[in-house]
Tab-separated table of C-alpha atoms in Angstrom:
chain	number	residue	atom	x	y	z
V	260	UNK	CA	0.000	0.000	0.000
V	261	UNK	CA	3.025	2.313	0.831
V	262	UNK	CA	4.193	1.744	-2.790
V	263	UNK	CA	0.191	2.450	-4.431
V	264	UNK	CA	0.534	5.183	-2.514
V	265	UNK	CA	3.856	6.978	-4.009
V	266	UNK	CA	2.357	5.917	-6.721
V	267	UNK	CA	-1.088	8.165	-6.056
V	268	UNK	CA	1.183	11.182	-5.347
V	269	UNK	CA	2.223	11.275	-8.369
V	270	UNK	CA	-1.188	11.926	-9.826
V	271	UNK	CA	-1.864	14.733	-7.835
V	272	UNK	CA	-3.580	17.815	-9.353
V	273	UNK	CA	-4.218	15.770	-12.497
V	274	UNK	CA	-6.896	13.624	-12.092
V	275	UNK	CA	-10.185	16.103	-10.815
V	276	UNK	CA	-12.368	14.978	-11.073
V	277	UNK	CA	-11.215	11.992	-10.230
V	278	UNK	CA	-9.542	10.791	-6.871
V	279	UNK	CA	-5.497	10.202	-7.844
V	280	UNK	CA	-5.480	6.904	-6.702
V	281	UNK	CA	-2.689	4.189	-7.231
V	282	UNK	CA	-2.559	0.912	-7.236
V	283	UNK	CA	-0.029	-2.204	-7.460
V	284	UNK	CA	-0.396	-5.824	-8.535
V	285	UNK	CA	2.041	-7.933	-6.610
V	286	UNK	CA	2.333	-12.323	-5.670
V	287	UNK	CA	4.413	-12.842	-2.376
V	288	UNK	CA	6.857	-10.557	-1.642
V	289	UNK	CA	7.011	-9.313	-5.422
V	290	UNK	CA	5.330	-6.403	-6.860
V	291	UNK	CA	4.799	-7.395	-10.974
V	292	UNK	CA	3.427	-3.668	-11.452
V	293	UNK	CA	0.969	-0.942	-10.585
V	294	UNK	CA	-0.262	2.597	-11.981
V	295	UNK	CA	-2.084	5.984	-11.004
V	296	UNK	CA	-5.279	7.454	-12.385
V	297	UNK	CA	-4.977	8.992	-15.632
V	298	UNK	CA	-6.563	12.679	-16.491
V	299	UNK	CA	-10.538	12.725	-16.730
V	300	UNK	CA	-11.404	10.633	-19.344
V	301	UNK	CA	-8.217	8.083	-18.998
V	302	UNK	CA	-8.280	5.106	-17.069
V	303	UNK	CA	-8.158	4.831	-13.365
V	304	UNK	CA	-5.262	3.492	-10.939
V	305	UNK	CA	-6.758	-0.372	-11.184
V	306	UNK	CA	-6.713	-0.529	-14.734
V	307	UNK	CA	-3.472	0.634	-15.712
V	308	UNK	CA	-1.690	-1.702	-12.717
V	309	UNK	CA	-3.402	-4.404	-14.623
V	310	UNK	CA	-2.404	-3.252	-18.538
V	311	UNK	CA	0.948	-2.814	-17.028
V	312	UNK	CA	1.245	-6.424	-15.442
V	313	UNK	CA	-0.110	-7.775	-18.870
V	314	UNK	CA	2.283	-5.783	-20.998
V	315	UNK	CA	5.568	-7.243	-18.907
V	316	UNK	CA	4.543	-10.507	-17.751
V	317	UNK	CA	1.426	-11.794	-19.820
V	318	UNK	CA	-2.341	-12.580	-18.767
V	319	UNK	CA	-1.737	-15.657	-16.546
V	320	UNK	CA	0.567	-13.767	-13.822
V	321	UNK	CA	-2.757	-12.173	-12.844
V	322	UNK	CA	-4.234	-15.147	-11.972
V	323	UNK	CA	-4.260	-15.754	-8.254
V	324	UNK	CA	-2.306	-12.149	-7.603
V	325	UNK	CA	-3.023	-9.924	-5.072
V	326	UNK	CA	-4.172	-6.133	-6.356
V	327	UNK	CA	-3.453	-3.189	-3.077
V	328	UNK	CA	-5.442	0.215	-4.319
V	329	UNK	CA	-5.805	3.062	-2.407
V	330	UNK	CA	-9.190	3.376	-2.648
V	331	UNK	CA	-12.195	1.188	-3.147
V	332	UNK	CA	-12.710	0.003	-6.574
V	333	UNK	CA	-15.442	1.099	-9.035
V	334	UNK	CA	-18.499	-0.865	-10.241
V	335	UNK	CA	-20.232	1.882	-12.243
V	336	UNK	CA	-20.278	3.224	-15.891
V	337	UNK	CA	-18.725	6.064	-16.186
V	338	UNK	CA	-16.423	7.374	-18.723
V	339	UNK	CA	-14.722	4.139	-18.354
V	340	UNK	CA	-15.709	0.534	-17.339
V	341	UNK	CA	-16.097	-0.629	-13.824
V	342	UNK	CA	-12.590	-1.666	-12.257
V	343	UNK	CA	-14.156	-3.960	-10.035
V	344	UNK	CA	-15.332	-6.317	-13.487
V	345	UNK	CA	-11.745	-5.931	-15.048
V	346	UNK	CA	-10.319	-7.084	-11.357
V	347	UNK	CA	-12.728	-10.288	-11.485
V	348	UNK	CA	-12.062	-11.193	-15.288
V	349	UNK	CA	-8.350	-10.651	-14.489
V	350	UNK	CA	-8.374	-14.065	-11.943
V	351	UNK	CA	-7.505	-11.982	-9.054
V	352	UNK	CA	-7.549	-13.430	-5.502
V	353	UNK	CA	-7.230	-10.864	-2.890
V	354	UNK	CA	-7.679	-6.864	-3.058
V	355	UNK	CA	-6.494	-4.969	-0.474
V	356	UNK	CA	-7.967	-1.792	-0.139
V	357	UNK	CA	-7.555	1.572	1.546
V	358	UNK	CA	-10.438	2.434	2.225
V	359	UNK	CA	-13.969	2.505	0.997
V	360	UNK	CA	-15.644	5.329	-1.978
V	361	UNK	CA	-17.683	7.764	-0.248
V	362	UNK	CA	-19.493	8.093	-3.564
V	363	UNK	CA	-23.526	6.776	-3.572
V	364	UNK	CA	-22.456	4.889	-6.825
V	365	UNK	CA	-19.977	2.738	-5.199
V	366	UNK	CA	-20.066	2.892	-1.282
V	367	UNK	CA	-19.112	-0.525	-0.796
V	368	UNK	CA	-20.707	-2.322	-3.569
V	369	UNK	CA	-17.489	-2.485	-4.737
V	370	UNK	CA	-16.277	-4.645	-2.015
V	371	UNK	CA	-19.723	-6.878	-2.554
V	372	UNK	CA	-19.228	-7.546	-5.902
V	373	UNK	CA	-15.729	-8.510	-5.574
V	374	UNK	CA	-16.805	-10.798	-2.428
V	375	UNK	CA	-19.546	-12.588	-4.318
V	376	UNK	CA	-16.787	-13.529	-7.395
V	377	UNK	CA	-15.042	-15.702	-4.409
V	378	UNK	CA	-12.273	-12.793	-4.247
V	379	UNK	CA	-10.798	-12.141	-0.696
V	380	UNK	CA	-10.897	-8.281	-0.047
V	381	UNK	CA	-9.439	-6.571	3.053
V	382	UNK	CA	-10.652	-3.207	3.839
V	383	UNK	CA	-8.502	-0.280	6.001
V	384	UNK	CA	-5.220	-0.688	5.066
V	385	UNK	CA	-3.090	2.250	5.635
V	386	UNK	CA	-6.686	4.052	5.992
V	387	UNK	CA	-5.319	7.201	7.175
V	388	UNK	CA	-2.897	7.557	5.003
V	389	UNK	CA	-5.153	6.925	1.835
V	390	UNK	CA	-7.777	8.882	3.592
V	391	UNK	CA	-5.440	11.694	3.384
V	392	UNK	CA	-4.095	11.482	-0.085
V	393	UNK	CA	-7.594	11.438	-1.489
V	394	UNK	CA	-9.014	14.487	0.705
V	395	UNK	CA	-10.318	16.268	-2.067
V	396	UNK	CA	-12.230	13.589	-3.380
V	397	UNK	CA	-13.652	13.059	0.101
V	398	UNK	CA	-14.671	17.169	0.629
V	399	UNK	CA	-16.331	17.136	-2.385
V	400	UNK	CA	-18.387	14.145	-1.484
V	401	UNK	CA	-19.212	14.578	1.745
V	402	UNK	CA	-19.125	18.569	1.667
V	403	UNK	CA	-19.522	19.374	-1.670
V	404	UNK	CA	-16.981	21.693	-1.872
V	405	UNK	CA	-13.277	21.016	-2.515
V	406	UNK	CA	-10.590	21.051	0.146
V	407	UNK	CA	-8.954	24.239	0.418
V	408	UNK	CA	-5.302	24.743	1.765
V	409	UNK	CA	-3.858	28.143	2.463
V	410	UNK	CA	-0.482	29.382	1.442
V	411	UNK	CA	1.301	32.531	2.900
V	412	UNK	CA	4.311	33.394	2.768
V	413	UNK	CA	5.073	36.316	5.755
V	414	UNK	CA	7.379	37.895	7.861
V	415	UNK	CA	8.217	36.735	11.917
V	416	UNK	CA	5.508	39.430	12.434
V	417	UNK	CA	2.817	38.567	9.915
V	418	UNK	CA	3.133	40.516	7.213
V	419	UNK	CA	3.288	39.764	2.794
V	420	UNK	CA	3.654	43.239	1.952
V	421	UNK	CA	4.962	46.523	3.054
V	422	UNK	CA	2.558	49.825	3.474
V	423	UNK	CA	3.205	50.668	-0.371
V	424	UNK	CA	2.272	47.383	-1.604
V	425	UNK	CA	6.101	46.105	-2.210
V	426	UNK	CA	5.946	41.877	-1.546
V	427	UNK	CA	8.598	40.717	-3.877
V	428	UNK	CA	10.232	38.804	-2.112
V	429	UNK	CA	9.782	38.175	1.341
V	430	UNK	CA	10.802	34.457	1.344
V	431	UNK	CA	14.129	32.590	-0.360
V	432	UNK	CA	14.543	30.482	-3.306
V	433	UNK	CA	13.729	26.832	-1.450
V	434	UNK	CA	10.330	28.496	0.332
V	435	UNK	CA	9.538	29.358	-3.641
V	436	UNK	CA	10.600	26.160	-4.984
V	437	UNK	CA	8.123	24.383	-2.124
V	438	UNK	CA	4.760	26.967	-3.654
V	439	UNK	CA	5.317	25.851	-6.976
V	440	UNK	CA	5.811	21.966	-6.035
V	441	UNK	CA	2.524	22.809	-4.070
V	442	UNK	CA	0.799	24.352	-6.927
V	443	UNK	CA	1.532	21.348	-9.145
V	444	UNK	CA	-0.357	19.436	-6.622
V	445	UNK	CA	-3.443	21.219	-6.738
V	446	UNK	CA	-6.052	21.193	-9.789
V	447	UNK	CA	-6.190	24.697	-8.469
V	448	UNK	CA	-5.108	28.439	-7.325
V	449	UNK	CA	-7.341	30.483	-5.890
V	450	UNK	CA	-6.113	34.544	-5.495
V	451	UNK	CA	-8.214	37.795	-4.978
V	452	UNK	CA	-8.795	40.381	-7.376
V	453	UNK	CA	-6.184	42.596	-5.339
V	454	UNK	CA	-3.568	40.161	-5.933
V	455	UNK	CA	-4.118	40.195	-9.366
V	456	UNK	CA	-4.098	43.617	-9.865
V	457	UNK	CA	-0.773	44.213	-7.532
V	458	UNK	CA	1.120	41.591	-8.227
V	459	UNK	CA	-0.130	40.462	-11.666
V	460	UNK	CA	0.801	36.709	-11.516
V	461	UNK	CA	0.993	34.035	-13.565
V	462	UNK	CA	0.485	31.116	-10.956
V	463	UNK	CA	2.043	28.372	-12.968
V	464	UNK	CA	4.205	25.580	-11.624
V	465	UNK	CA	7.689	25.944	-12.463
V	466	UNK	CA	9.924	24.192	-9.751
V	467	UNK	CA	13.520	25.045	-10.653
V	468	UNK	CA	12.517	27.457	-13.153
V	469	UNK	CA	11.184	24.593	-16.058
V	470	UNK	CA	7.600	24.597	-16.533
V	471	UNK	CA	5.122	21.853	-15.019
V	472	UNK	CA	1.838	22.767	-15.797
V	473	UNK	CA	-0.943	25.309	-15.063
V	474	UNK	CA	-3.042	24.654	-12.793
V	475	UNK	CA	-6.925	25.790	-12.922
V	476	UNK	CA	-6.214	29.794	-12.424
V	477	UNK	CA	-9.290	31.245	-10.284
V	478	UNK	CA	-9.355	34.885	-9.114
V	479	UNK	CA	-12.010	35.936	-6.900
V	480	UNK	CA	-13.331	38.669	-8.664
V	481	UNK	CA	-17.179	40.361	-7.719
V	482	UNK	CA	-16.490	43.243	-9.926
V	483	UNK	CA	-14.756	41.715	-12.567
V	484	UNK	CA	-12.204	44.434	-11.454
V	485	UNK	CA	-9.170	42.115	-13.013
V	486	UNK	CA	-7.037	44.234	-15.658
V	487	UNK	CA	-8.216	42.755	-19.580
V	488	UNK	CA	-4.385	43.085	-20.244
V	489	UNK	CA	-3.805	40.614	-17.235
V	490	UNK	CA	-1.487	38.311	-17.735
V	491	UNK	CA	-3.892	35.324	-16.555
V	492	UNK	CA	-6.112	36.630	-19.124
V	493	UNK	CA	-3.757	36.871	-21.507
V	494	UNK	CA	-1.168	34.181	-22.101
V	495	UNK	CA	-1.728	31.011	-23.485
V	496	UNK	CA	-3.578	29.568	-20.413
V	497	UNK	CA	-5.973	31.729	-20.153
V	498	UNK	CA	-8.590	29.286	-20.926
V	499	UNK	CA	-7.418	27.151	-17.577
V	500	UNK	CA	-8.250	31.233	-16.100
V	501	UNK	CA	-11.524	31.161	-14.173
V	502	UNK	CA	-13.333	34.644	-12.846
V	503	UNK	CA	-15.159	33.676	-9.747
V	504	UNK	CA	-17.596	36.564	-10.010
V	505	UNK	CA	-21.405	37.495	-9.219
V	506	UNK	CA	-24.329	37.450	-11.659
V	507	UNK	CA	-25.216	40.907	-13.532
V	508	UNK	CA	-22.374	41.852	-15.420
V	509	UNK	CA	-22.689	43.520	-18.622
V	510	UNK	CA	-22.307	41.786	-21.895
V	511	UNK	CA	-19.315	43.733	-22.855
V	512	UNK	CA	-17.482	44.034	-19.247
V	513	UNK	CA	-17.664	40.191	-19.578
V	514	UNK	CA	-16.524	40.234	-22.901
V	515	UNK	CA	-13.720	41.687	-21.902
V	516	UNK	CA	-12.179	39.512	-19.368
V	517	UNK	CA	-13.676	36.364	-21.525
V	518	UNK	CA	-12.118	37.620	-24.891
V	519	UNK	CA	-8.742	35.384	-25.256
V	520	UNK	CA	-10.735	32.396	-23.832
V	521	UNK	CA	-11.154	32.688	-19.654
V	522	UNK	CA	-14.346	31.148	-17.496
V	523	UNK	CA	-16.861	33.005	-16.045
V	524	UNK	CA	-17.959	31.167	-13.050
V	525	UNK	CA	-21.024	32.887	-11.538
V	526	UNK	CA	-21.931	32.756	-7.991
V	527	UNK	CA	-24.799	34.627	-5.764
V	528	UNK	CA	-23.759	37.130	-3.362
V	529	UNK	CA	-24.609	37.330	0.121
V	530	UNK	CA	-24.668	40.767	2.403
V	531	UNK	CA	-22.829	42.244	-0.578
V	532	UNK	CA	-20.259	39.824	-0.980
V	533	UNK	CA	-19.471	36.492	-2.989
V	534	UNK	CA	-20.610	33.836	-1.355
V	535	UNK	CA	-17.705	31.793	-0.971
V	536	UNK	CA	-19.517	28.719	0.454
V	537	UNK	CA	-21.933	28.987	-2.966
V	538	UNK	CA	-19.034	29.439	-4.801
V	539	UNK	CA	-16.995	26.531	-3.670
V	540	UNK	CA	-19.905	24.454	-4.364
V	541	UNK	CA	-20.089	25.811	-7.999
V	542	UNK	CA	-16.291	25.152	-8.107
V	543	UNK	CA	-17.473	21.509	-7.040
V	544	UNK	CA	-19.866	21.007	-9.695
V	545	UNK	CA	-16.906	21.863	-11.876
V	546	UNK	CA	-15.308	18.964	-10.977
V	547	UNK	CA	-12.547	20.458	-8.856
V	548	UNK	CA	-11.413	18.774	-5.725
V	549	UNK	CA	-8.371	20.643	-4.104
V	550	UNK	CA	-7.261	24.311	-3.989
V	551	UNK	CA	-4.523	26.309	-3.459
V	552	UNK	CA	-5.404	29.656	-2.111
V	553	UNK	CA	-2.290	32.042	-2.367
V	554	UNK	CA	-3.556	35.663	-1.322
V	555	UNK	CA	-4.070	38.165	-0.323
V	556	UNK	CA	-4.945	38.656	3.320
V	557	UNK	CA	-8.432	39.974	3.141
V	558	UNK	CA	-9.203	36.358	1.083
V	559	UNK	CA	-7.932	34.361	3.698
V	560	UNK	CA	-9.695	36.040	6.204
V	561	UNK	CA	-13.135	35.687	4.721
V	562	UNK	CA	-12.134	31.655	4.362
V	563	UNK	CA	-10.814	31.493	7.733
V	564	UNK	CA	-14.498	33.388	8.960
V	565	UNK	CA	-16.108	31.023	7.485
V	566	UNK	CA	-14.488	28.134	8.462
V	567	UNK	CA	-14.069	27.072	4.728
V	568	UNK	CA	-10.050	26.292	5.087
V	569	UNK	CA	-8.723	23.325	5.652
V	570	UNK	CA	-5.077	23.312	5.777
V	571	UNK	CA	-2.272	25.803	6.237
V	572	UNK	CA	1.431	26.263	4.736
V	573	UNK	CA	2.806	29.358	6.480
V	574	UNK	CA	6.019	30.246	5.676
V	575	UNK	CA	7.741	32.703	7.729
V	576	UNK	CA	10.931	34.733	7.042
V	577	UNK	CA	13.328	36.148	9.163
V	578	UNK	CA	12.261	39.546	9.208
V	579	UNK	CA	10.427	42.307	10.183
V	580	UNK	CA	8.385	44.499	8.760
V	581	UNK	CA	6.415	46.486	11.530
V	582	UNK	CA	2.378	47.242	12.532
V	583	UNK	CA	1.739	49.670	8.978
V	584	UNK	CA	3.194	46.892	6.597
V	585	UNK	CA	0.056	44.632	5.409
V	586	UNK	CA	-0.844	41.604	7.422
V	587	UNK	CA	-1.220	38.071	5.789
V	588	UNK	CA	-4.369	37.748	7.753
V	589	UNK	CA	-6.857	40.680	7.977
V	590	UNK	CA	-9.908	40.731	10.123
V	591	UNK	CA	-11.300	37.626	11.702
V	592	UNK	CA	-13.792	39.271	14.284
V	593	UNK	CA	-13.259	37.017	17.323
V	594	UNK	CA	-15.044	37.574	20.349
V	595	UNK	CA	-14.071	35.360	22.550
V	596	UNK	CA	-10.167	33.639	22.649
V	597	UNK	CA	-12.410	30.350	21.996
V	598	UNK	CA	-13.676	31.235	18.885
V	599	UNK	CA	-10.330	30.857	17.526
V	600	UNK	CA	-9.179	28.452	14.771
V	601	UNK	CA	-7.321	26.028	16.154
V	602	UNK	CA	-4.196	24.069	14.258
V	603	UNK	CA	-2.994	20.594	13.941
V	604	UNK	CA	0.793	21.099	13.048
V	605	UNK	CA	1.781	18.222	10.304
V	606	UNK	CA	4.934	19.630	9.959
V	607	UNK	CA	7.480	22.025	11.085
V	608	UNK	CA	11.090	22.279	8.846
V	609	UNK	CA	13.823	24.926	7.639
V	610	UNK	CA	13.851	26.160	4.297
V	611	UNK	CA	17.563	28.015	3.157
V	612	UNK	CA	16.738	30.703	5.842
V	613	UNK	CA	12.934	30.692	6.078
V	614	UNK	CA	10.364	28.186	8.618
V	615	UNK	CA	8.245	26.101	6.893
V	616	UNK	CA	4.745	24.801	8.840
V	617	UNK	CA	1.873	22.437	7.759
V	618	UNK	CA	-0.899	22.612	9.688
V	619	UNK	CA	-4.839	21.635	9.432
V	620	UNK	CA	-7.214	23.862	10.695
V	621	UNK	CA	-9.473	22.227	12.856
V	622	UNK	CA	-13.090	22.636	11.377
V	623	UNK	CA	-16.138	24.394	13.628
V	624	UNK	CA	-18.233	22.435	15.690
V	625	UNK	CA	-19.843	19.594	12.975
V	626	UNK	CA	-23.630	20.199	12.563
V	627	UNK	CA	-25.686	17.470	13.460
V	628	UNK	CA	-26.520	16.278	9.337
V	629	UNK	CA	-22.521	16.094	8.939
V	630	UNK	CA	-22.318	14.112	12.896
V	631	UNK	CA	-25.328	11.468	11.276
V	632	UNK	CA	-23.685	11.055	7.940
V	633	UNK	CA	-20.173	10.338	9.438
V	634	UNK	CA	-21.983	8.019	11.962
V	635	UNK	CA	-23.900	6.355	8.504
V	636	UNK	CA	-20.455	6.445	6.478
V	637	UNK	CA	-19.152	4.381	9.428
V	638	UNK	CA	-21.944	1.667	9.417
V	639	UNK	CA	-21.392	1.411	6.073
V	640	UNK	CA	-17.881	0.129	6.196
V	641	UNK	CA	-18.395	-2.083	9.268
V	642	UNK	CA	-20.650	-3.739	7.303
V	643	UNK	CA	-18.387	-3.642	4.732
V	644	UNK	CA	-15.923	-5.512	6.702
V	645	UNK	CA	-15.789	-9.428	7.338
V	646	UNK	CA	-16.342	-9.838	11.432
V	647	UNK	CA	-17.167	-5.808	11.769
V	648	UNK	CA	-14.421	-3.057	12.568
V	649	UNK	CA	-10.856	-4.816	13.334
C-alpha cells in the first residue's frame, strides 16, 4: 500500500475529477506492477496496474495475484468501465484496499461484488494515510466543496507586503521552490482580485525554473475588477483562467475579461459579498477537488471566517516588517479567545533561511446532518468488513 501510494502522489492535481489513486499488482513478496489514475477521461489506478502487469509478464501472472489500491474500486459506468469487473475477469484473488468510496455509486458495492466472485478483499489498510491522499475527493463528497489549503508566505511578524504594496520577495529560493511543487499538486489556485491587480501573476508551476503545468487559475473577482491586459487573461492559459464573479455583469465588461478564452464562473452574493460557500460548491460542480489559495490577506480572512479552510502552509521569514506593513491575515472578528481556529501542526522544517509549517485547521463544531452522515459512512464500512471493525 506504501508503494500504491507513491504511486497516487504522483497523480496529484491531475486527475479532478477523479480521486489520484494508485494501485499495485504484486504475488508474495514481489510487486509485478501498478499505476495511477490517468486525467478525466483516462483510465483509473486499477486498470493501468493491470495493462501494465499484462504488458511485462502476460495474462496468466494475474491469476491468483493480489491487487493493493488506495481506494475502493469502481463498479459503475462512467467514462470508463467498472474496475471492479476488469479485477474479477483478471483471476484476481485478494484486493487490499484503503479504504472505501464515499461516492452513492460505489459505497461498498465495490467490495460486494468482488466478495460474491469468491475474491478475498481486506478493507482499512493504511486508511489514514489513503484517507489523506484522497481528501479532495472526500470534501467534495461529503461537503460538496473542494478542500482548500492556504499558502502565505510572511514575515516573523505577519506581514506579505509593506505599506506601499512592495511583496517581492519576502521568502528565499527553497520556500519558492516548495509553492510551486505545491501548486503542481493542486487542480487549483485560488487569489483575490487585489492580488491580481498588484502583483499580476501568472500562478504556474515551475519548480527550478522549467515549466510543469498550469493549474486551474481562479481569481475571486465580484467586480470583474481584473485588468483585460492581465497576464492570466492573456497568455496562453488563459482558458485554464476562471473569474469567480457574481451574476449581472454587462455583456461587454464580460466580454472583456472572456475575450482570449477565460471562465466566467457565476456565484450569488450574500450581504454584498461572494458567497464563498456557494461558490466553492459551484467550483465543485466543476469537478474540482483541491485548492490552493495564495492571497491576499483579506481572502484568507473571509475563508478562515467562514471556516471554509482546511489546511495551512505558512512560511515565515526572518524579518520584520512592523504594525503599517500589510498583514497576511486581515480581520477575523473574534469575540471570545475560543472562537479561535485552532491548528494541527503536520509539519514544522527549515527552508535556506525561512520556517516552513503544515498545519490543518481544525473545522467548527460539525452540525448534526454532517455528525449522522459520518456516523452512517461508518456503518457502512463495518458492514463492509468481514467480522465488523478490526
Amino acid at each position: 500500500m506504501a508503494r500504491a501510494l507513491a504511486l497516487a502522489r504522483r497523480a496529484e492535481g491531475r486527475t479532478h475529477p477523479n480521486p489520484p489513486v494508485g494501485a499495485v499488482v504484486l504475488r508474495g513478496g514481489r510487486i509485478l506492477g501498478g499505476g495511477s489514475t490517468r486525467p478525466a477521461g483516462g483510465p483509473h489506478a486499477e486498470a493501468v496496474a493491470l495493462a501494465a502487469v499484462r504488458r511485462r509478464f502476460g495474462e496468466r501472472a494475474l491469476r491468483g495475484a493480489t491487487l493493493a489500491t488506495t481506494l475502493e474500486p469502481c463498479c459503475h459506468h462512467g467514462r470508463t468501465g467498472p474496475c471492479t469487473q476488469a479485477i474479477i475477469e483478471a483471476g484476481m484473488a485478494r484486493v487490499w484496499i484503503g479504504h472505501l468510496d464515499p461516492n452513492p455509486a460505489v459505497r461498498g458495492r465495490g467490495v460486494r461484488l468482488l466478495r460474491r466472485a469468491g475474491i478475498a478483499v481486506e478493507v482499512g489498510i493504511c486508511e489514514a494515510r489513503c484517507r489523506r491522499q484522497h481528501r479532495g475527493f472526500l470534501s467534495v463528497q461529503q461537503r460538496g466543496r473542494p478542500w482548500l489549503a492556504l499558502k502565505l508566505a510572511a514575515s516573523l511578524d505577519g506581514r506579505i507586503a509593506t505599506r506601499s504594496g512592495e511583496s517581492r520577495w519576502i521568502t528565499g529560493a527553497a520556500a519558492r521552490a516548495l509553492v510551486h511543487r505545491l501548486r503542481a499538486r493542486h487542480d487549483a489556485v485560488m487569489i483575490g482580485s487585489g492580488t491580481a491587480r498588484a502583483d499580476d501573476p501568472q500562478l504556474t508551476a515551475r519548480p527550478g525554473g522549467r515549466r510543469l503545468r498550469a493549474p486551474v487559475r481562479i481569481v475571486v473577482d465580484s467586480q470583474l475588477a481584473t485588468p483585460p491586459g492581465a497576464r492570466l487573461l492573456c497568455d496562453g492559459d488563459a482558458a485554464r483562467t476562471w473569474l469567480l464573479t457574481r451574476r449581472g455583469h454587462s455583456a461587454r465588461r464580460r466580454a472583456a475579461r472572456s475575450a482570449h478564452g477565460a471562465r466566467l464562473v457565476e456565484a450569488p452574493l450574500r450581504a454584498g459579498r461572494l458567497d464563498l460557500r456557494r461558490a466553492l460548491g459551484r467550483l465543485a460542480a466543476l469537478g474540482l477537488t483541491s485548492v490552493l489559495v495564495e492571497g491576499g490577506g483579506g481572502l484568507a480572512a473571509a475563508l478562515l471566517r467562514q471556516g471554509l479552510a482546511d489546511e495551512l502552509h505558512w512560511f515565515a521569514a526572518p524579518a520584520l516588517l512592523g504594525a503599517d506593513a500589510r498583514p497576511a491575515i486581515g480581520p477575523l472578528a473574534l469575540r471570545r479567545l475560543r472562537e479561535r481556529r485552532r491548528l494541527c501542526v503536520q509539519e514544522v522544517r527549515r527552508l535556506g533561511a525561512d520556517l516552513y509549517l503544515r498545519a490543518e485547521l481544525h473545522p467548527p463544531e460539525a452540525a448534526p446532518g454532517a455528525v449522522k452522515a459520518a456516523l452512517k459512512l461508518a456503518s457502512i464500512r463495518r458492514a463492509a468488513k468481514p467480522g465488523g471493525e478490526k
